[in-house]
Structure formats: C-alpha cells, structure tokens
Amino acid sequence: MIKVLYFCKECDIALKALKYIKKQKKYALQGCFISKTDKLKKIEKFLLKHNVKVFFKIDDLKQHFKEKEIDLFLSFTNTIILEQNILDISKKAINFHPAILPDFKGVSTSSHGIIAGIKQWGASAHYMDAGIDTGNIIKIKKFSLDDLSVKTGYNLSHYTWLVAFKILKYIVKNFDLKKDFKNYKTNGGDYYSNKLLNNIKEIDLNENSDIIKRKIMGLWYPPFECAYVKVNEEKFYLITKEILEEISSLYEYNNPKIPMGGAQKHYKL
C-alpha cells in the first residue's frame, strides 16, 4: 500500500478530499497535518474517529517520521510552507494550488486575479520543492470567469478549490510510486502575498471606476477586511450592487442567523 501523509487546513473541501483519499484501497493514511483549525474541528474529529494520527506542529513530523518513510505527501488547502527537511520525509510530494501556475504564486491569489482583471482562471497540481509554488507542474485545469455569476475573491477561491478537488481525484487515482506523472518546469510568474493585498485595500476615488470595482470585488472575502475609503481617519467599507444582491438573502425576514445587533436578546420570535 502507498503510505500517504495529508496536509490541509480545516475546511469542508479539505474534508471532502480527505474522505476521498481514505476510501481508496491502495492508500494507507499515516497521518494528517492541520495547518489552520477552527471551532468545528470537523477534520480532526473525522481523523480521531478513524484512528489516524493528527499533527498541528511541523516539528512533530520530524520526530515521528524517518527520512523517506512516507511514500507521498498530498498538500491540499495547506497554509504552511514545507521546508526541505520536512519534504525529505516523503519520497514524493504534490501540492494543489488555487491558481494557474506559474503566473499566480503565493496566497490570496483569487483576490489578486480579480483585481488584475483576468478572464480565465484555474487550479494547478505540482511536485513540491523547497520553493513556494515553484515545483514542476503536473496538471492545470482552467475555466472561464463567466462560470461565476458574482465574481468576488471569495467566490473565485471556493470555486477554484472545487476544480482543484477534481485534479486531486485524478492524481490519487493515477499515482504510481515507481513512475512520475508527466511534468514540466516553468519560469517567470509573480508571487502574491497578503501584505501586498493589504496595501491596496484603501481605495483612491480618483482611480478609474473599473479599477475601483475590480478592487472592491476582488477584496470581498468575508470575514476578512474588504476595500474601504477613509474619512477623518475612519474606515468606511465598500461593496458593489452585485455583492449587495448576493448577501441580501442572509437578511430575509425571520432568518435565525441574523445577528440583529443584539436586539434578539430583548424579545422572542
């Protein structure tokens, strides 16, 4: 059996991918590293139910596994950079990236893509090396942004991970420890970061209206801070008509999820 170690963060699509891997008879899940958790801890609960080792600290991997003890690393939604001494634990390592490589490396790529005005997007799978999203590319699955009715950074990110899951199924189904996938090296592309994103959140109203709209749409990624303007040092946050229409359903009458600013404490529905 192929010994696999799974790297992810706590989210529904990562759990879906984990369950898919667990069902495959040719794989023996040796553990899971969770890089970012939440209150629900769905993945952690699933792993404990199936007696699978859970890791939260990267150094624990070095203590638990020997060099080349694992056959395959699968990194899906993982937010931690894996250095070479960690990669050495595995014979092969594959990462799934929510953007087209090598053009959009790094993080928050869906937001950067919307802001850049891209018309086509996609997900990538690549072999991992010590760099950030620099390993040889195995597969890219592209799609048109017309697939999204409301083109925000949030929506694009979530849709892209659904596409990445399709690539993961292909990788898991066809992986052969003795034979590499066809892959190719690419150069160029840009690296994107959260710091770069934070630097453009304040909107200059003198900018072109199309650029302003792209920024508002791209920076819409709840619960994180979105685009804003400052008046007397106070921030006023911005949305578009499309975003307003999308979230308006959350405020339908009698929706129990509406926070109501604490008003629900004073009366019963």
mmCIF file of C-alpha atoms in Angstrom:
data_model
loop_
_atom_site.group_PDB
_atom_site.id
_atom_site.type_symbol
_atom_site.label_atom_id
_atom_site.label_comp_id
_atom_site.label_asym_id
_atom_site.label_seq_id
_atom_site.Cartn_x
_atom_site.Cartn_y
_atom_site.Cartn_z
ATOM 1 C CA MET A 1 0.000 0.000 0.000
ATOM 2 C CA ILE A 2 1.052 3.593 -0.600
ATOM 3 C CA LYS A 3 1.784 5.409 2.637
ATOM 4 C CA VAL A 4 0.354 8.926 2.424
ATOM 5 C CA LEU A 5 0.515 11.972 4.689
ATOM 6 C CA TYR A 6 -2.149 14.620 4.125
ATOM 7 C CA PHE A 7 -1.637 18.363 4.702
ATOM 8 C CA CYS A 8 -4.626 20.710 4.895
ATOM 9 C CA LYS A 9 -6.487 23.353 6.859
ATOM 10 C CA GLU A 10 -9.882 22.924 8.498
ATOM 11 C CA CYS A 11 -12.449 23.482 5.723
ATOM 12 C CA ASP A 12 -15.196 21.498 4.034
ATOM 13 C CA ILE A 13 -13.425 20.920 0.726
ATOM 14 C CA ALA A 14 -10.320 19.614 2.533
ATOM 15 C CA LEU A 15 -12.520 17.177 4.474
ATOM 16 C CA LYS A 16 -14.148 16.052 1.248
ATOM 17 C CA ALA A 17 -10.732 15.374 -0.285
ATOM 18 C CA LEU A 18 -9.583 13.567 2.858
ATOM 19 C CA LYS A 19 -12.616 11.264 2.802
ATOM 20 C CA TYR A 20 -11.957 10.503 -0.852
ATOM 21 C CA ILE A 21 -8.336 9.551 -0.129
ATOM 22 C CA LYS A 22 -9.364 7.442 2.868
ATOM 23 C CA LYS A 23 -11.742 5.387 0.701
ATOM 24 C CA GLN A 24 -9.044 4.401 -1.801
ATOM 25 C CA LYS A 25 -7.856 0.875 -1.047
ATOM 26 C CA LYS A 26 -4.323 1.373 -2.357
ATOM 27 C CA TYR A 27 -3.565 4.105 0.192
ATOM 28 C CA ALA A 28 -2.670 3.825 3.860
ATOM 29 C CA LEU A 29 -3.210 7.184 5.565
ATOM 30 C CA GLN A 30 -0.328 7.625 8.008
ATOM 31 C CA GLY A 31 -1.437 10.941 9.432
ATOM 32 C CA CYS A 32 -2.723 14.427 8.740
ATOM 33 C CA PHE A 33 -1.122 17.787 9.416
ATOM 34 C CA ILE A 34 -3.713 20.514 10.013
ATOM 35 C CA SER A 35 -2.152 23.911 9.365
ATOM 36 C CA LYS A 36 -5.147 26.010 10.369
ATOM 37 C CA THR A 37 -8.012 24.885 12.576
ATOM 38 C CA ASP A 38 -11.421 26.241 13.582
ATOM 39 C CA LYS A 39 -14.061 25.754 16.263
ATOM 40 C CA LEU A 40 -15.915 22.971 14.435
ATOM 41 C CA LYS A 41 -12.812 20.768 14.015
ATOM 42 C CA LYS A 42 -14.589 18.523 11.501
ATOM 43 C CA ILE A 43 -11.367 17.114 10.080
ATOM 44 C CA GLU A 44 -9.846 16.475 13.483
ATOM 45 C CA LYS A 45 -12.978 14.628 14.601
ATOM 46 C CA PHE A 46 -13.014 12.536 11.416
ATOM 47 C CA LEU A 47 -9.361 11.552 11.877
ATOM 48 C CA LEU A 48 -9.795 10.639 15.533
ATOM 49 C CA LYS A 49 -12.841 8.546 14.647
ATOM 50 C CA HIS A 50 -10.709 6.560 12.205
ATOM 51 C CA ASN A 51 -7.668 6.359 14.492
ATOM 52 C CA VAL A 52 -5.497 8.487 12.219
ATOM 53 C CA LYS A 53 -2.668 10.475 13.792
ATOM 54 C CA VAL A 54 -3.236 14.262 13.836
ATOM 55 C CA PHE A 55 -0.364 16.786 13.778
ATOM 56 C CA PHE A 56 -0.521 20.518 14.487
ATOM 57 C CA LYS A 57 3.179 21.347 14.883
ATOM 58 C CA ILE A 58 5.554 20.893 11.973
ATOM 59 C CA ASP A 59 8.418 19.823 14.230
ATOM 60 C CA ASP A 60 6.355 16.857 15.419
ATOM 61 C CA LEU A 61 6.573 15.392 11.926
ATOM 62 C CA LYS A 62 10.364 15.262 12.093
ATOM 63 C CA GLN A 63 10.197 13.446 15.409
ATOM 64 C CA HIS A 64 7.529 10.984 14.314
ATOM 65 C CA PHE A 65 8.732 10.018 10.820
ATOM 66 C CA LYS A 66 12.104 8.960 9.424
ATOM 67 C CA GLU A 67 13.554 10.139 6.110
ATOM 68 C CA LYS A 68 11.670 8.668 3.135
ATOM 69 C CA GLU A 69 9.309 6.794 5.465
ATOM 70 C CA ILE A 70 6.256 8.244 3.700
ATOM 71 C CA ASP A 71 5.585 7.466 0.047
ATOM 72 C CA LEU A 72 3.502 10.524 -0.786
ATOM 73 C CA PHE A 73 2.703 13.946 0.635
ATOM 74 C CA LEU A 74 -0.599 15.407 -0.535
ATOM 75 C CA SER A 75 -0.894 19.123 0.275
ATOM 76 C CA PHE A 76 -4.442 20.401 -0.276
ATOM 77 C CA THR A 77 -5.501 23.792 1.197
ATOM 78 C CA ASN A 78 -2.370 23.623 3.360
ATOM 79 C CA THR A 79 -1.166 27.069 4.515
ATOM 80 C CA ILE A 80 2.274 26.107 5.829
ATOM 81 C CA ILE A 81 5.461 26.212 3.731
ATOM 82 C CA LEU A 82 7.152 22.815 3.881
ATOM 83 C CA GLU A 83 10.912 23.165 4.135
ATOM 84 C CA GLN A 84 13.317 20.647 2.649
ATOM 85 C CA ASN A 85 13.888 18.763 5.921
ATOM 86 C CA ILE A 86 10.140 18.065 6.036
ATOM 87 C CA LEU A 87 9.907 17.177 2.353
ATOM 88 C CA ASP A 88 12.712 14.660 2.923
ATOM 89 C CA ILE A 89 10.296 12.556 4.983
ATOM 90 C CA SER A 90 8.459 11.657 1.788
ATOM 91 C CA LYS A 91 9.576 10.042 -1.457
ATOM 92 C CA LYS A 92 7.248 12.284 -3.450
ATOM 93 C CA ALA A 93 5.199 15.380 -2.604
ATOM 94 C CA ILE A 94 2.379 17.012 -4.554
ATOM 95 C CA ASN A 95 0.711 20.354 -3.823
ATOM 96 C CA PHE A 96 -2.588 21.669 -5.156
ATOM 97 C CA HIS A 97 -2.651 25.401 -5.821
ATOM 98 C CA PRO A 98 -5.804 27.527 -6.389
ATOM 99 C CA ALA A 99 -4.467 29.462 -9.371
ATOM 100 C CA ILE A 100 -2.748 28.995 -12.714
ATOM 101 C CA LEU A 101 0.974 28.467 -12.237
ATOM 102 C CA PRO A 102 3.456 29.954 -12.690
ATOM 103 C CA ASP A 103 1.517 33.203 -13.219
ATOM 104 C CA PHE A 104 -0.011 33.471 -9.743
ATOM 105 C CA LYS A 105 2.179 32.053 -6.979
ATOM 106 C CA GLY A 106 1.664 32.649 -3.280
ATOM 107 C CA VAL A 107 -1.514 33.381 -1.318
ATOM 108 C CA SER A 108 -4.806 35.255 -1.787
ATOM 109 C CA THR A 109 -4.378 34.611 -5.493
ATOM 110 C CA SER A 110 -8.103 34.697 -6.275
ATOM 111 C CA SER A 111 -8.344 38.250 -4.952
ATOM 112 C CA HIS A 112 -5.261 39.309 -6.884
ATOM 113 C CA GLY A 113 -6.633 37.659 -10.017
ATOM 114 C CA ILE A 114 -9.943 39.535 -9.864
ATOM 115 C CA ILE A 115 -8.121 42.818 -9.275
ATOM 116 C CA ALA A 116 -5.824 42.112 -12.236
ATOM 117 C CA GLY A 117 -8.867 41.712 -14.477
ATOM 118 C CA ILE A 118 -8.208 38.117 -15.541
ATOM 119 C CA LYS A 119 -10.763 36.427 -17.792
ATOM 120 C CA GLN A 120 -9.555 32.862 -17.255
ATOM 121 C CA TRP A 121 -8.580 31.101 -14.055
ATOM 122 C CA GLY A 122 -7.726 27.621 -12.906
ATOM 123 C CA ALA A 123 -6.177 25.229 -10.405
ATOM 124 C CA SER A 124 -2.764 23.563 -10.576
ATOM 125 C CA ALA A 125 -1.050 20.457 -9.227
ATOM 126 C CA HIS A 126 2.728 20.415 -8.967
ATOM 127 C CA TYR A 127 5.558 18.477 -7.411
ATOM 128 C CA MET A 128 6.855 20.225 -4.319
ATOM 129 C CA ASP A 129 10.342 21.567 -3.780
ATOM 130 C CA ALA A 130 11.778 23.926 -1.176
ATOM 131 C CA GLY A 131 10.459 26.964 -3.062
ATOM 132 C CA ILE A 132 6.966 28.459 -2.942
ATOM 133 C CA ASP A 133 4.825 27.062 -5.774
ATOM 134 C CA THR A 134 7.951 26.529 -7.879
ATOM 135 C CA GLY A 135 7.977 22.753 -8.402
ATOM 136 C CA ASN A 136 7.405 21.074 -11.759
ATOM 137 C CA ILE A 137 3.783 21.310 -12.886
ATOM 138 C CA ILE A 138 1.774 18.112 -13.312
ATOM 139 C CA LYS A 139 -1.658 19.339 -14.310
ATOM 140 C CA ILE A 140 -3.619 22.571 -14.749
ATOM 141 C CA LYS A 141 -7.392 22.714 -15.144
ATOM 142 C CA LYS A 142 -8.660 26.039 -16.478
ATOM 143 C CA PHE A 143 -12.085 27.647 -16.577
ATOM 144 C CA SER A 144 -13.684 30.929 -17.629
ATOM 145 C CA LEU A 145 -14.690 33.513 -15.051
ATOM 146 C CA ASP A 146 -18.046 33.525 -16.805
ATOM 147 C CA ASP A 147 -18.721 30.364 -14.761
ATOM 148 C CA LEU A 148 -19.234 32.692 -11.775
ATOM 149 C CA SER A 149 -22.346 34.849 -11.564
ATOM 150 C CA VAL A 150 -20.755 37.115 -8.923
ATOM 151 C CA LYS A 151 -17.009 37.467 -9.446
ATOM 152 C CA THR A 152 -15.569 38.128 -5.986
ATOM 153 C CA GLY A 153 -12.331 36.932 -4.474
ATOM 154 C CA TYR A 154 -14.328 34.756 -2.081
ATOM 155 C CA ASN A 155 -16.436 33.087 -4.769
ATOM 156 C CA LEU A 156 -13.495 32.531 -7.088
ATOM 157 C CA SER A 157 -11.433 30.929 -4.327
ATOM 158 C CA HIS A 158 -14.162 28.492 -3.329
ATOM 159 C CA TYR A 159 -14.960 27.555 -6.909
ATOM 160 C CA THR A 160 -11.268 27.036 -7.672
ATOM 161 C CA TRP A 161 -10.904 24.578 -4.803
ATOM 162 C CA LEU A 162 -13.767 22.553 -6.268
ATOM 163 C CA VAL A 163 -11.797 22.414 -9.504
ATOM 164 C CA ALA A 164 -8.633 21.513 -7.556
ATOM 165 C CA PHE A 165 -10.533 18.626 -5.970
ATOM 166 C CA LYS A 166 -11.165 17.205 -9.435
ATOM 167 C CA ILE A 167 -7.429 17.327 -10.082
ATOM 168 C CA LEU A 168 -6.767 15.639 -6.744
ATOM 169 C CA LYS A 169 -9.055 12.763 -7.692
ATOM 170 C CA TYR A 170 -7.122 12.341 -10.932
ATOM 171 C CA ILE A 171 -3.794 12.366 -9.055
ATOM 172 C CA VAL A 172 -4.969 9.927 -6.393
ATOM 173 C CA LYS A 173 -6.424 7.556 -8.949
ATOM 174 C CA ASN A 174 -3.380 7.514 -11.226
ATOM 175 C CA PHE A 175 -0.458 7.905 -8.810
ATOM 176 C CA ASP A 176 2.340 5.377 -9.279
ATOM 177 C CA LEU A 177 5.222 5.361 -6.815
ATOM 178 C CA LYS A 178 7.556 3.904 -9.428
ATOM 179 C CA LYS A 179 6.699 6.372 -12.175
ATOM 180 C CA ASP A 180 6.369 10.166 -12.168
ATOM 181 C CA PHE A 181 3.467 11.972 -13.758
ATOM 182 C CA LYS A 182 4.395 13.834 -16.908
ATOM 183 C CA ASN A 183 5.530 17.216 -15.685
ATOM 184 C CA TYR A 184 7.243 20.334 -16.887
ATOM 185 C CA LYS A 185 9.307 23.156 -15.477
ATOM 186 C CA THR A 186 8.189 26.735 -15.984
ATOM 187 C CA ASN A 187 9.846 30.034 -15.260
ATOM 188 C CA GLY A 188 8.523 33.503 -14.569
ATOM 189 C CA GLY A 189 5.259 34.420 -12.941
ATOM 190 C CA ASP A 190 4.707 36.637 -9.925
ATOM 191 C CA TYR A 191 4.486 35.969 -6.204
ATOM 192 C CA TYR A 192 1.497 37.407 -4.346
ATOM 193 C CA SER A 193 1.122 37.954 -0.616
ATOM 194 C CA ASN A 194 -1.405 39.144 1.965
ATOM 195 C CA LYS A 195 0.847 42.123 2.665
ATOM 196 C CA LEU A 196 0.540 43.210 -0.956
ATOM 197 C CA LEU A 197 -3.227 42.808 -0.712
ATOM 198 C CA ASN A 198 -3.458 44.858 2.487
ATOM 199 C CA ASN A 199 -1.564 47.696 0.818
ATOM 200 C CA ILE A 200 -4.293 48.207 -1.789
ATOM 201 C CA LYS A 201 -7.386 47.961 0.402
ATOM 202 C CA GLU A 202 -7.718 51.723 0.806
ATOM 203 C CA ILE A 203 -9.470 52.977 -2.323
ATOM 204 C CA ASP A 204 -8.395 56.128 -4.112
ATOM 205 C CA LEU A 205 -11.633 57.587 -5.515
ATOM 206 C CA ASN A 206 -9.642 59.340 -8.229
ATOM 207 C CA GLU A 207 -8.814 55.989 -9.799
ATOM 208 C CA ASN A 208 -10.603 54.650 -12.869
ATOM 209 C CA SER A 209 -14.060 53.330 -11.922
ATOM 210 C CA ASP A 210 -13.314 49.923 -13.489
ATOM 211 C CA ILE A 211 -10.187 49.542 -11.340
ATOM 212 C CA ILE A 212 -12.130 50.565 -8.232
ATOM 213 C CA LYS A 213 -14.838 47.983 -8.947
ATOM 214 C CA ARG A 214 -12.270 45.220 -9.541
ATOM 215 C CA LYS A 215 -10.647 46.044 -6.207
ATOM 216 C CA ILE A 216 -13.958 46.008 -4.347
ATOM 217 C CA MET A 217 -14.934 42.677 -5.930
ATOM 218 C CA GLY A 218 -11.522 41.102 -5.510
ATOM 219 C CA LEU A 219 -11.149 42.187 -1.898
ATOM 220 C CA TRP A 220 -14.544 40.825 -0.907
ATOM 221 C CA TYR A 221 -13.563 37.762 1.116
ATOM 222 C CA PRO A 222 -15.514 37.531 4.413
ATOM 223 C CA PRO A 223 -14.624 37.540 7.239
ATOM 224 C CA PHE A 224 -11.506 39.470 6.189
ATOM 225 C CA GLU A 225 -11.353 43.227 5.812
ATOM 226 C CA CYS A 226 -12.592 44.415 2.429
ATOM 227 C CA ALA A 227 -11.989 47.570 0.381
ATOM 228 C CA TYR A 228 -12.593 50.862 2.146
ATOM 229 C CA VAL A 229 -12.287 54.625 1.981
ATOM 230 C CA LYS A 230 -11.119 56.795 4.859
ATOM 231 C CA VAL A 231 -12.926 59.891 6.087
ATOM 232 C CA ASN A 232 -11.299 61.684 9.019
ATOM 233 C CA GLU A 233 -9.266 58.506 9.657
ATOM 234 C CA GLU A 234 -12.431 56.405 9.991
ATOM 235 C CA LYS A 235 -12.819 53.485 7.573
ATOM 236 C CA PHE A 236 -15.993 53.084 5.533
ATOM 237 C CA TYR A 237 -16.226 49.708 3.828
ATOM 238 C CA LEU A 238 -17.356 49.308 0.226
ATOM 239 C CA ILE A 239 -19.464 46.787 -1.665
ATOM 240 C CA THR A 240 -20.980 46.725 -5.150
ATOM 241 C CA LYS A 241 -24.573 46.143 -6.195
ATOM 242 C CA GLU A 242 -23.685 42.553 -7.133
ATOM 243 C CA ILE A 243 -22.321 41.826 -3.660
ATOM 244 C CA LEU A 244 -25.333 43.503 -2.011
ATOM 245 C CA GLU A 245 -27.739 41.355 -4.029
ATOM 246 C CA GLU A 246 -25.794 38.196 -3.182
ATOM 247 C CA ILE A 247 -25.784 38.777 0.582
ATOM 248 C CA SER A 248 -29.308 40.214 0.785
ATOM 249 C CA SER A 249 -30.768 36.706 1.165
ATOM 250 C CA LEU A 250 -28.984 36.451 4.518
ATOM 251 C CA TYR A 251 -31.235 39.206 5.791
ATOM 252 C CA GLU A 252 -34.587 37.749 4.790
ATOM 253 C CA TYR A 253 -37.327 38.094 7.379
ATOM 254 C CA ASN A 254 -37.214 35.505 10.184
ATOM 255 C CA ASN A 255 -33.746 34.224 9.257
ATOM 256 C CA PRO A 256 -32.494 32.945 12.642
ATOM 257 C CA LYS A 257 -28.877 33.552 11.622
ATOM 258 C CA ILE A 258 -29.269 37.328 11.504
ATOM 259 C CA PRO A 259 -27.308 38.808 14.431
ATOM 260 C CA MET A 260 -29.734 41.760 14.748
ATOM 261 C CA GLY A 261 -27.159 43.744 16.672
ATOM 262 C CA GLY A 262 -28.145 42.119 19.955
ATOM 263 C CA ALA A 263 -31.833 43.037 19.550
ATOM 264 C CA GLN A 264 -32.830 39.358 19.797
ATOM 265 C CA LYS A 265 -31.988 39.485 23.498
ATOM 266 C CA HIS A 266 -34.972 41.764 24.140
ATOM 267 C CA TYR A 267 -37.769 39.784 22.502
ATOM 268 C CA LYS A 268 -38.658 36.304 21.351
ATOM 269 C CA LEU A 269 -39.559 35.490 17.775
#
